[in-house]
Short mmCIF file of C-alpha atoms in Angstrom, two decimals:
data_model
loop_
_atom_site.label_atom_id
_atom_site.label_comp_id
_atom_site.label_asym_id
_atom_site.label_seq_id
_atom_site.Cartn_x
_atom_site.Cartn_y
_atom_site.Cartn_z
CA MET V 1 92.55 45.70 85.38
CA VAL V 2 96.17 44.88 84.65
CA LEU V 3 97.82 46.19 81.52
CA ASP V 4 100.76 44.20 80.28
CA TYR V 5 103.53 46.26 78.70
CA THR V 6 106.62 44.84 77.08
CA LEU V 7 109.65 46.81 76.03
CA PRO V 8 110.37 46.94 72.32
CA ASP V 9 112.73 44.36 70.88
CA ALA V 10 115.61 45.40 68.61
CA ARG V 11 113.47 45.27 65.45
CA GLN V 12 110.74 47.40 67.01
CA ALA V 13 113.32 49.85 68.37
CA VAL V 14 114.72 50.38 64.87
CA ALA V 15 111.21 50.93 63.51
CA VAL V 16 110.42 53.52 66.21
CA MET V 17 113.68 55.40 65.60
CA ARG V 18 113.27 55.41 61.81
CA ALA V 19 109.67 56.59 62.07
CA ARG V 20 110.56 59.41 64.43
CA LEU V 21 113.54 60.58 62.37
CA GLY V 22 111.15 60.86 59.43
CA SER V 23 112.33 62.90 56.48
CA LEU V 24 115.53 63.95 58.25
CA GLY V 25 116.67 60.37 57.96
CA THR V 26 119.99 58.73 58.54
CA LYS V 27 122.57 56.70 56.68
CA ALA V 28 123.44 54.92 59.92
CA ASP V 29 122.70 51.21 60.20
CA LEU V 30 120.24 51.33 63.09
CA THR V 31 120.02 47.53 63.27
CA LYS V 32 123.40 47.47 65.02
CA LEU V 33 122.30 49.67 67.92
CA GLY V 34 120.68 46.92 69.98
CA GLU V 35 123.09 47.25 72.88
CA TYR V 36 122.02 50.88 73.26
CA THR V 37 118.26 50.32 72.90
CA ASN V 38 117.95 47.36 75.28
CA GLY V 39 115.81 48.30 78.29
CA LEU V 40 114.41 51.48 76.77
CA SER V 41 110.69 52.04 76.28
CA HIS V 42 109.00 53.28 73.13
CA ALA V 43 108.83 56.75 74.69
CA ASP V 44 112.56 56.66 75.49
CA LEU V 45 113.34 55.75 71.88
CA VAL V 46 111.15 58.56 70.55
CA LYS V 47 112.86 61.05 72.88
CA ALA V 48 116.31 59.81 71.82
CA ALA V 49 115.45 60.15 68.13
CA GLU V 50 114.09 63.66 68.68
CA SER V 51 117.19 64.63 70.64
CA ALA V 52 119.51 63.33 67.91
CA ALA V 53 117.52 65.17 65.24
CA LYS V 54 117.58 68.39 67.24
CA ALA V 55 121.36 68.19 67.69
CA VAL V 56 121.83 67.72 63.95
CA LEU V 57 119.55 70.64 63.07
CA MET V 58 121.28 72.89 65.61
CA ARG V 59 124.58 72.15 63.84
CA GLY V 60 122.99 73.03 60.51
CA GLU V 61 123.40 69.54 59.10
CA ALA V 62 120.88 67.52 57.12
CA GLN V 63 121.29 63.93 58.30
CA VAL V 64 121.55 62.13 61.59
CA GLU V 65 124.77 60.16 61.96
CA ARG V 66 125.27 56.97 63.97
CA GLU V 67 127.17 58.85 66.67
CA ASP V 68 124.29 61.33 67.12
CA ILE V 69 121.94 58.44 67.79
CA ILE V 70 124.35 56.67 70.14
CA VAL V 71 124.87 59.84 72.20
CA SER V 72 121.11 60.33 72.50
CA LEU V 73 120.45 56.69 73.38
CA LYS V 74 123.17 56.74 76.06
CA ALA V 75 121.65 59.89 77.56
CA ARG V 76 118.20 58.26 77.68
CA ARG V 77 119.64 55.10 79.26
CA SER V 78 121.39 57.19 81.89
CA ALA V 79 118.24 59.20 82.64
CA THR V 80 115.96 56.16 82.64
CA LEU V 81 118.04 53.32 84.02
CA GLY V 82 120.52 55.26 86.09
#
């Protein structure tokens, strides 16, 4: 049995990130983060969103900013794609 898996496109990546950020939310326009999400799996995107949310909560803030997400996505890309 062969399972075919495709990486999420930009629209799907935004949906995954928004869903994982949940009630914490963000004012950032996630649709413009395609260059950072390209090549990442659904699991990578979930981990990046969780990492961004954790960083925000550790700082005592209430919303994830664009830069928080970019930093987390870059870290995932580095860990995943080298």
